[in-house]
CSV table of C-alpha atoms and ligand atoms in Angstrom, one decimal:
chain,number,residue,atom,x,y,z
A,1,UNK,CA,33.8,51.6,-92.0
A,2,UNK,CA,30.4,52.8,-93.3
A,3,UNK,CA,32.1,54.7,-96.5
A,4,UNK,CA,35.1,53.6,-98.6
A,5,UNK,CA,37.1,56.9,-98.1
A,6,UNK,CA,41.0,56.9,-99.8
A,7,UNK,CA,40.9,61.1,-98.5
A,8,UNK,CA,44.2,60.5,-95.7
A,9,UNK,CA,44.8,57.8,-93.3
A,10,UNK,CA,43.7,59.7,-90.8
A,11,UNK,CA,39.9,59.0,-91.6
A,12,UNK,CA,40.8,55.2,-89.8
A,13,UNK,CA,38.1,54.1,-87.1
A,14,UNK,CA,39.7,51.9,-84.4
A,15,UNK,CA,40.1,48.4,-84.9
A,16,UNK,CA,37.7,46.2,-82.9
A,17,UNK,CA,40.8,44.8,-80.7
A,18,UNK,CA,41.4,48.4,-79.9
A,19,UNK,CA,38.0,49.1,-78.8
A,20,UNK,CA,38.0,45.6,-76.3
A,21,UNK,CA,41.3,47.1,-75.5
A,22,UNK,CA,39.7,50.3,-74.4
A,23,UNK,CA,37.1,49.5,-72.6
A,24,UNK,CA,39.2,47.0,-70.4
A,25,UNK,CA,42.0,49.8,-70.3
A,26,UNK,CA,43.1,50.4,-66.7
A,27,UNK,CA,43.4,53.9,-66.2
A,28,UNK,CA,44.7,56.6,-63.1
A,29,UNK,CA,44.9,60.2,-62.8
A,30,UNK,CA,47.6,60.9,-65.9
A,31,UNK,CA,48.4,64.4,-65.0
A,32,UNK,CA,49.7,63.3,-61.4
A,33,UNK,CA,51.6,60.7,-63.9
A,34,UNK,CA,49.0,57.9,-62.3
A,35,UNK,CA,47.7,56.0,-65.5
A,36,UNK,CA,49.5,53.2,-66.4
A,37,UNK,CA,48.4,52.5,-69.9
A,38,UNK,CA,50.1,56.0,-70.5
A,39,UNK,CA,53.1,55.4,-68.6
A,40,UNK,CA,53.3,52.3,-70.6
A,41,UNK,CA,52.6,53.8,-74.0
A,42,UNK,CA,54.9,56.6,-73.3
A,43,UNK,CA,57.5,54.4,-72.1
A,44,UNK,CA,57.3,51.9,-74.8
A,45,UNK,CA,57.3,54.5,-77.9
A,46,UNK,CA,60.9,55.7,-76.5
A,47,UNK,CA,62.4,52.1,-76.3
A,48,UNK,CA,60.9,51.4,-79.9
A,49,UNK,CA,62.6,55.0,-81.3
A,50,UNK,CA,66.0,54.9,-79.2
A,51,UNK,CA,64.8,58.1,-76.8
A,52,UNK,CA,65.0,58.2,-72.9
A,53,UNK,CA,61.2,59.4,-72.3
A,54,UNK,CA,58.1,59.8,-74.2
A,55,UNK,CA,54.8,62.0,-73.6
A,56,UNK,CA,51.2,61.0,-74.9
A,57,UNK,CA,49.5,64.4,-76.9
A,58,UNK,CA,46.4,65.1,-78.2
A,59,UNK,CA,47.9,65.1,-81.7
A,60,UNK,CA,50.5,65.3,-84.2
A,61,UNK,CA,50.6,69.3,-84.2
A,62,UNK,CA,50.0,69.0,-80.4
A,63,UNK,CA,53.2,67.1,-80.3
A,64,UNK,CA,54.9,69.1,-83.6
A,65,UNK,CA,54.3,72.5,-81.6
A,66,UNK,CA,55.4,71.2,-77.6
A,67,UNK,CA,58.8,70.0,-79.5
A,68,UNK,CA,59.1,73.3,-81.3
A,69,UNK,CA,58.4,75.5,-78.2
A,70,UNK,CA,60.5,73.3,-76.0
A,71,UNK,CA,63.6,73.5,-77.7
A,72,UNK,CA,63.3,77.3,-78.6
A,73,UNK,CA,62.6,80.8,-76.8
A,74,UNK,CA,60.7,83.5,-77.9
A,75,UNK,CA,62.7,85.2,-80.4
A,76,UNK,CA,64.5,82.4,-81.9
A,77,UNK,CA,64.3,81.2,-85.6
A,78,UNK,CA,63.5,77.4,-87.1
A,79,UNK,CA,64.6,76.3,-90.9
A,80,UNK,CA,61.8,74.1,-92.5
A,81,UNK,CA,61.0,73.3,-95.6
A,82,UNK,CA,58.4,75.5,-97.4
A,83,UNK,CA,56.4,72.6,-97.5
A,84,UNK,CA,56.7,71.3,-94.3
A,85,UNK,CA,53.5,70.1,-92.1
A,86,UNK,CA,54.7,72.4,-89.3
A,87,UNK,CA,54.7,75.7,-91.8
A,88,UNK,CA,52.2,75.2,-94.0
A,89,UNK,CA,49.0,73.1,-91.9
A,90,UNK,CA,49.4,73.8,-88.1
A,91,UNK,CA,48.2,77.0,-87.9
A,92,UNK,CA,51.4,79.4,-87.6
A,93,UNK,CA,51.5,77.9,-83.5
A,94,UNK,CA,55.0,78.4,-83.4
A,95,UNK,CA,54.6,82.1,-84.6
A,96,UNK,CA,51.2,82.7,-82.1
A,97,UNK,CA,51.7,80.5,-79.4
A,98,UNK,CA,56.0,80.3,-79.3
A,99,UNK,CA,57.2,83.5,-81.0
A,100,UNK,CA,59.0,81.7,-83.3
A,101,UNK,CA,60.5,83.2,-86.3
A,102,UNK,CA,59.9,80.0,-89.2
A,103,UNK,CA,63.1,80.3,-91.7
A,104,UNK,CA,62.2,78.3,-94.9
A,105,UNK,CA,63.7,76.9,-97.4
A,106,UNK,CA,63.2,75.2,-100.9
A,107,UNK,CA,63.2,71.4,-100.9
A,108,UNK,CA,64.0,68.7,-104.0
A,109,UNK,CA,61.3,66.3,-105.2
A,110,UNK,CA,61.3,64.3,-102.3
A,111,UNK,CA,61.1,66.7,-99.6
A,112,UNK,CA,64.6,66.8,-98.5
A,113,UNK,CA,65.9,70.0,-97.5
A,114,UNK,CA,69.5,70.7,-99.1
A,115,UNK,CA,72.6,70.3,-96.4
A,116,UNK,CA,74.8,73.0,-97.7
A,117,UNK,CA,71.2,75.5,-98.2
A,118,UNK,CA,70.7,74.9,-94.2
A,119,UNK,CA,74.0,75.2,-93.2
A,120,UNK,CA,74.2,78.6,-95.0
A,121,UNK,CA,70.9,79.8,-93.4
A,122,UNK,CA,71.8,79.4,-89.8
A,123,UNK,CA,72.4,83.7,-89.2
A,124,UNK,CA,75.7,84.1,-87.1
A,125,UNK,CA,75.6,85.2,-83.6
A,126,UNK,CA,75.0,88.6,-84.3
A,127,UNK,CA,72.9,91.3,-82.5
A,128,UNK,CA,70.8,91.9,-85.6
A,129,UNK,CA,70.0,88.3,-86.1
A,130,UNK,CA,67.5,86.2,-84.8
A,131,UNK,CA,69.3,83.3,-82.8
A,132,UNK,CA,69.0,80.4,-85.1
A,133,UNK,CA,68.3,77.3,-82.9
A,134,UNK,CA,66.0,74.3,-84.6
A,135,UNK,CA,65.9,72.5,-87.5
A,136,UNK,CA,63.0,70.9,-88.5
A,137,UNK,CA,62.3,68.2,-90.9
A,138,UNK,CA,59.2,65.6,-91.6
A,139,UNK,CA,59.9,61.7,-92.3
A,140,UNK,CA,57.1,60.5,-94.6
A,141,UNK,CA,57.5,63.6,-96.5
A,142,UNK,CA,53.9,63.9,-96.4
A,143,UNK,CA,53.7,66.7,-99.0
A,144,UNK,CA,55.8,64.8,-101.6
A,145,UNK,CA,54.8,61.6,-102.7
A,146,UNK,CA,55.2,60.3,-98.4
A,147,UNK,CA,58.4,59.7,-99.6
A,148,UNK,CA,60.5,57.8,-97.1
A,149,UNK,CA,63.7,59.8,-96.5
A,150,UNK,CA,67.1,57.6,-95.5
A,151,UNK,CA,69.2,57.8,-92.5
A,152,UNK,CA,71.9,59.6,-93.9
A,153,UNK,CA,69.8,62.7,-94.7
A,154,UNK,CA,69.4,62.7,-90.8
A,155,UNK,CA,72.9,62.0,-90.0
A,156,UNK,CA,74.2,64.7,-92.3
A,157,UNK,CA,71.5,67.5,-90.8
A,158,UNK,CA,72.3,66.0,-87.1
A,159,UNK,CA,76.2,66.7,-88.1
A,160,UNK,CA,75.3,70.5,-89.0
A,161,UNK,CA,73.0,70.5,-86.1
A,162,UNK,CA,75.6,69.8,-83.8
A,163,UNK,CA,78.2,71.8,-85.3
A,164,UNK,CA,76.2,74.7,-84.8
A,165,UNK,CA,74.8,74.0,-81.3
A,166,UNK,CA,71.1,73.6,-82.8
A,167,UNK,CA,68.4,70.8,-82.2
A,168,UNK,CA,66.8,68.8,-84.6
A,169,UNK,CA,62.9,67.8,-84.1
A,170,UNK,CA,61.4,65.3,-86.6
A,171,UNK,CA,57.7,65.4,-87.5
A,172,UNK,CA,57.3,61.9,-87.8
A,173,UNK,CA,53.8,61.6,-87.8
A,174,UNK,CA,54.1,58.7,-90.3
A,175,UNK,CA,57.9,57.9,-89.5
A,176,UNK,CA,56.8,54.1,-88.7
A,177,UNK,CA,56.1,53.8,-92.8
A,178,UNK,CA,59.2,55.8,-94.0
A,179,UNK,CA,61.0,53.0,-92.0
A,180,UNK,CA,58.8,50.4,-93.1
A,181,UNK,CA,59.4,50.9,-97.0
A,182,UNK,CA,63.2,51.0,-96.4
A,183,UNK,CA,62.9,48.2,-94.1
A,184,UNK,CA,65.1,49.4,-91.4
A,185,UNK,CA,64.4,49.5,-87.9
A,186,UNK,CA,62.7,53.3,-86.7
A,187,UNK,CA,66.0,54.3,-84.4
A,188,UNK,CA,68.0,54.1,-88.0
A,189,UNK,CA,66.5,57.3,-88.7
A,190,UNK,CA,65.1,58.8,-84.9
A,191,UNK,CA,69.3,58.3,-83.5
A,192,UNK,CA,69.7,61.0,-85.6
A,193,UNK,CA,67.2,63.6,-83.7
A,194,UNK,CA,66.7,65.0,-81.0
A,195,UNK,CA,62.8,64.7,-80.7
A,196,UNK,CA,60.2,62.9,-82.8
A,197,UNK,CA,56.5,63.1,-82.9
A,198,UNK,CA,55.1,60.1,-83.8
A,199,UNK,CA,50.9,60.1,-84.8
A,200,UNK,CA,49.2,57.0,-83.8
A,201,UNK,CA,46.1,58.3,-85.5
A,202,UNK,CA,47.1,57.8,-88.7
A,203,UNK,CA,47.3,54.8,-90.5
A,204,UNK,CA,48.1,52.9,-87.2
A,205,UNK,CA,44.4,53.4,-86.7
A,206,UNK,CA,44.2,54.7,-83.3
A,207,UNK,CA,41.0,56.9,-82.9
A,208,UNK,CA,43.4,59.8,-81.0
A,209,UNK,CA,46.6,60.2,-80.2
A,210,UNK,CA,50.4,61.0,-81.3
A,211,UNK,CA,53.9,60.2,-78.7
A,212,UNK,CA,56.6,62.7,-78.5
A,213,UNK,CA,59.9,61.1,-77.6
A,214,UNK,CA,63.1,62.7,-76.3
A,215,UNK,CA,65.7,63.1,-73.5
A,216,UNK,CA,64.2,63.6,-70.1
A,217,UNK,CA,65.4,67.1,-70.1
A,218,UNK,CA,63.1,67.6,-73.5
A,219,UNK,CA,60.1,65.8,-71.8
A,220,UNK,CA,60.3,67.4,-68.7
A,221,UNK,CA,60.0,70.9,-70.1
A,222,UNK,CA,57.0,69.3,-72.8
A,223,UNK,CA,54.8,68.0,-70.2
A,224,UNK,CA,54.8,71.2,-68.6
A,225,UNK,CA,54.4,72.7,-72.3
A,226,UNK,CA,51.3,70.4,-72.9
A,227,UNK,CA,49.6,71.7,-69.7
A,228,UNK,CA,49.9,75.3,-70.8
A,229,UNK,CA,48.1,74.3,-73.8
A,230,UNK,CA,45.4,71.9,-72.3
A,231,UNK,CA,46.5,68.9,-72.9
A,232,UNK,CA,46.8,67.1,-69.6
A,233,UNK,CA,44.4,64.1,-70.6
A,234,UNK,CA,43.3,62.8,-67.2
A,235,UNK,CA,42.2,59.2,-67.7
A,236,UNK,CA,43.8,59.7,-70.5
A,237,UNK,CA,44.7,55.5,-70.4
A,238,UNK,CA,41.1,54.7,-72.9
A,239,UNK,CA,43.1,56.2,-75.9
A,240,UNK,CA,46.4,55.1,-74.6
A,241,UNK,CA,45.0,51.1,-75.0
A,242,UNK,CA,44.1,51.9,-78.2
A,243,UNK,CA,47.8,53.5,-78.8
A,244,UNK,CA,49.4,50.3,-77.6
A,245,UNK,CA,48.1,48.0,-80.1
A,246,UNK,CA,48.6,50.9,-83.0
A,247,UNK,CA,52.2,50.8,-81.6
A,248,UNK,CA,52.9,47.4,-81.4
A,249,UNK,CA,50.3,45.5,-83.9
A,250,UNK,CA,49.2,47.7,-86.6
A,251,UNK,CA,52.8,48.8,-87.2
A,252,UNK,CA,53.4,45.9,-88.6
A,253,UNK,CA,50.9,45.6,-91.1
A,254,UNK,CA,52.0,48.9,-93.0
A,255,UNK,CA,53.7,47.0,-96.3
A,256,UNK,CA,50.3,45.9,-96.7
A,257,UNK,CA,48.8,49.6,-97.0
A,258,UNK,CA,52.0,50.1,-99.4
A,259,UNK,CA,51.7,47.2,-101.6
A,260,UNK,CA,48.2,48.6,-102.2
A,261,UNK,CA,49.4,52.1,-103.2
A,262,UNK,CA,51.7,50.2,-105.9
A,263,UNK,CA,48.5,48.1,-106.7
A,264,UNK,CA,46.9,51.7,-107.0
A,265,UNK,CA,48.9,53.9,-108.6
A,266,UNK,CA,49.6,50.7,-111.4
A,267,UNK,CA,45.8,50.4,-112.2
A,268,UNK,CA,45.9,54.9,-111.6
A,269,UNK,CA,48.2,54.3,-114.4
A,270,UNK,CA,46.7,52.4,-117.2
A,271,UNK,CA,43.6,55.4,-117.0
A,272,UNK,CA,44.0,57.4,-119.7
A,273,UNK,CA,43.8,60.8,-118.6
A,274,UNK,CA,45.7,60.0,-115.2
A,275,UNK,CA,48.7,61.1,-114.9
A,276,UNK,CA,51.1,59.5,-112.3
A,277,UNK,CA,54.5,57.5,-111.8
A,278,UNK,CA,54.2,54.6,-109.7
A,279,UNK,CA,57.8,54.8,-109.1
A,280,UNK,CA,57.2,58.0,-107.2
A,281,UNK,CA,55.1,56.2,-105.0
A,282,UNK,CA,57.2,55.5,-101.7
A,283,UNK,CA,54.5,54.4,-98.9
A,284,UNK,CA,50.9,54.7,-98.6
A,285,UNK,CA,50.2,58.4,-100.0
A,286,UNK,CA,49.1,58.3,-104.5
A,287,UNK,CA,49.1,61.4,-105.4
A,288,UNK,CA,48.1,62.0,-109.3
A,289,UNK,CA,46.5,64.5,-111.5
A,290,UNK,CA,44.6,65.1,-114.8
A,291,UNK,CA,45.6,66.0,-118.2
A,292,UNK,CA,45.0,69.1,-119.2
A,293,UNK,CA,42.0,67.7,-121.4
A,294,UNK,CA,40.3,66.2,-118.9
A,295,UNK,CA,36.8,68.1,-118.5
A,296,UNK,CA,37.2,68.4,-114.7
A,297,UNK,CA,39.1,70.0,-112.1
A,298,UNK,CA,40.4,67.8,-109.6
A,299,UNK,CA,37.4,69.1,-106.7
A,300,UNK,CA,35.0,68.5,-109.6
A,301,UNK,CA,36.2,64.7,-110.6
A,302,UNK,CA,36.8,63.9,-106.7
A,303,UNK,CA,32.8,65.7,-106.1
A,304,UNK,CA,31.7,63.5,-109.2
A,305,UNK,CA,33.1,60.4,-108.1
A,306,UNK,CA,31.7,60.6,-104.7
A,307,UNK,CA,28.0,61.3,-106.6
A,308,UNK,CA,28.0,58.2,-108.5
A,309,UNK,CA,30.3,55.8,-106.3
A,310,UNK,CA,30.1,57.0,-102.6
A,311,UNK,CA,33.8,56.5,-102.4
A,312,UNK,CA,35.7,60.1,-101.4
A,313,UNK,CA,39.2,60.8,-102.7
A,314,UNK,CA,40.7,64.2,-102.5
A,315,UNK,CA,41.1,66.6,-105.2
A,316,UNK,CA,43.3,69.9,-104.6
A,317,UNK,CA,43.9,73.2,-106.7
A,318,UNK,CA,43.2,72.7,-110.1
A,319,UNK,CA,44.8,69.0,-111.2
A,320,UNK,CA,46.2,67.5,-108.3
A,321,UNK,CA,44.6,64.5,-106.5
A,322,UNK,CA,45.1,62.5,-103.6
A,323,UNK,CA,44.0,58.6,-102.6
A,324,UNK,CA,45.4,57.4,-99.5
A,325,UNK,CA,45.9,53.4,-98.3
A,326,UNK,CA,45.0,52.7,-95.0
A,327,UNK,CA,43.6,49.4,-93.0
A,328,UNK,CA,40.0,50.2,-93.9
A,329,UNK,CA,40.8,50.1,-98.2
A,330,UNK,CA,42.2,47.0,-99.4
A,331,UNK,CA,41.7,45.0,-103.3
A,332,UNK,CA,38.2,45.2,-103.4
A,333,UNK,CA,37.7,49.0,-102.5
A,334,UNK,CA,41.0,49.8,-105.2
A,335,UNK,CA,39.4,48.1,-108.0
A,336,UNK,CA,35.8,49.7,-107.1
A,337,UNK,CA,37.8,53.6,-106.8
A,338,UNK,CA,39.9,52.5,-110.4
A,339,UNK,CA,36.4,51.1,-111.8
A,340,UNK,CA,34.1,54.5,-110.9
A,341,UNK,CA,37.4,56.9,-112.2
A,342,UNK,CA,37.3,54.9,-115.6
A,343,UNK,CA,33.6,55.3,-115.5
A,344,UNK,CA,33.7,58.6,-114.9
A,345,UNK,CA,36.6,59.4,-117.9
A,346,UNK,CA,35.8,57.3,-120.3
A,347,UNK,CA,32.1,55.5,-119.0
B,401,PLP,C1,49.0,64.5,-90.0
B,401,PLP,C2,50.3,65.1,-89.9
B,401,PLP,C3,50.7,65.8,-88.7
B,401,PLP,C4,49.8,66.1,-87.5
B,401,PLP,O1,48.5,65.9,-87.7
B,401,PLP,P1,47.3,65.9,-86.6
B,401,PLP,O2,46.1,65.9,-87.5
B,401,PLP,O3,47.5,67.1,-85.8
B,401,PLP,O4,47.5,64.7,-85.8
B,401,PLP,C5,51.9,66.4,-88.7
B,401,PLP,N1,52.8,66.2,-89.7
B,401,PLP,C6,52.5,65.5,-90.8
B,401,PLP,C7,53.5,65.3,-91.9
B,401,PLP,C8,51.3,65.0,-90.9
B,401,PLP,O5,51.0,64.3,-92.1
């Protein structure tokens, strides 16, 4: 890349086997179903999550929003998290676009919505109620540290889920690191749910693209749900190529992206000025803020840094910062960010 940027992981250019991969890409007609590389891709995220069908979006709110719509009607409620991707940076779609009344809820340090807090939130079948049907939860928790939540946090919401004859969508734009860090295959946690949006634009490098996986029943309805809102790619097969190898190849180079955030948040550490726990860092997102003395807001010091080191980090409210690890930062560009923060503090 032209610019060492730790801002998200979704700042990634394609690898150079992905762009061989899409210019050789054969390619058909995807809204009449007729492009391979999309069948493939589609076909290849379910087996690798545990679902019966897939469909190939435009993006991880694409895919966040066709789950949401498909499992509800107008009129309908969702429980989220008040920090949850879907509530707080997709643009209120479900309100707009599906009518959907968003029910939040406080979540602990990790992201994790409480059990017996969700449980007690889904309104009874009552004519003054909205009808209560989805639960939605994120897996990284992208808000909180990308911590990597644990089966049984699934398999207890599933349990509620079911009891109450709601579905359960997972925003797993980065669910392949969650999985990663615990070292557990992906269907330990996606068994649990009954839908998963999966970004392949993120730090699995593809320049476009997310999979949303399901039952046939669920896909059927989303790929009519993806026309209404534009999505039918056509030759849709160039990014699909590209998708493959994010699927299959760069998916398992993701502990390298974490040992860096360690290697990060360690050196993030020793800064004085900088305060962070390494031990809060789960997978590939370092968040980390200033002391109070520090004579810059966290814009300012991220505006700063980019001034004297051409290296952009973000910097959010008043303290809080944000460097993500992604294929295109290793050792050399870590030391260089830790070197130009030190500079900066104490140069
Ligand atoms: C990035 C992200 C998404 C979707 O992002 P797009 O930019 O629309 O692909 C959804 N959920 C979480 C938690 C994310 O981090």
């Amino acid at each position: 890349m032209d610019e060492i940027d730790f801002r998200s992981d979704t700042v990634t250019w394609p690898t150079p086997a992905m762009r061989q991969a899409m210019a050789n890409a054969r390619v058909g007609d995807d809204v009449y179903g007729e492009d391979p590389t999309v069948n493939q891709l589609e076909q290849d995220t379910a087996d690798l999550l545990g679902h019966e069908a897939g469909l190939f979006v435009s993006s991880g709110t694409q895919g966040n929003l066709i789950a949401m719509l498909s499992h509800t009607q107008r009129g309908d409620e969702a429980i989220m998290g008040e920090d949850a991707h879907v509530y707080l940076w997709e643009a209120g779609g479900i309100a707009s676009l599906g009518g959907v009344l968003p029910k939040t809820l406080p979540t602990d340090a990790r992201g994790q919505l409480h059990p017996a807090q969700v449980e007690a939130a889904i309104n009874p079948d009552n004519p003054h109620k909205a009808r209560t049907r989805l639960i939605c939860t994120e897996n990284s928790s992208g808000g909180n540290h990308g911590a990597a939540l644990a089966p049984t946090y699934f398999a207890n919401l599933r349990h509620i889920a079911q009891t109450h004859n709601l579905r359960l969508h997972l925003d797993g734009a980065r669910l392949l690191n969650a999985t990663t860090a615990l070292r557990i295959p992906p269907t330990a946690v996606s068994q649990h749910v009954d839908s998963v949006s999966l970004c392949l634009s993120k730090g699995l490098c593809a320049p476009v693209g997310s999979v949303l996986v399901g039952s046939h029943d669920f896909i059927h309805r989303a790929r009519r749900l993806r026309k209404v809102l534009g999505g039918g790619m056509r030759q849709a097969g160039i990014l699909a190529a590209a998708g493959l190898i994010a699927l299959h190849d760069m998916s398992q180079r993701l502990d390298q992206d974490h040992q860096h955030a360690q290697l990060l948040a360690h050196g993030l550490a020793d800064i004085d000025g900088i305060v962070i726990n390494p031990a809060a860092v789960e997978t590939n997102l370092v968040f980390f803020s200033l002391r109070e003395d520090v004579p810059y807001t966290a814009p300012q010091l991220a505006q700063k840094l980019y001034e004297t080191t051409q290296i952009h980090i973000g910097g959010y409210g008043i303290h809080r910062l944000r460097a993500v690890t992604h294929y295109w930062v290793g050792e050399p560009e870590i030391e260089q960010l830790l070197a130009g923060l030190k500079n900066l503090l104490h140069g």
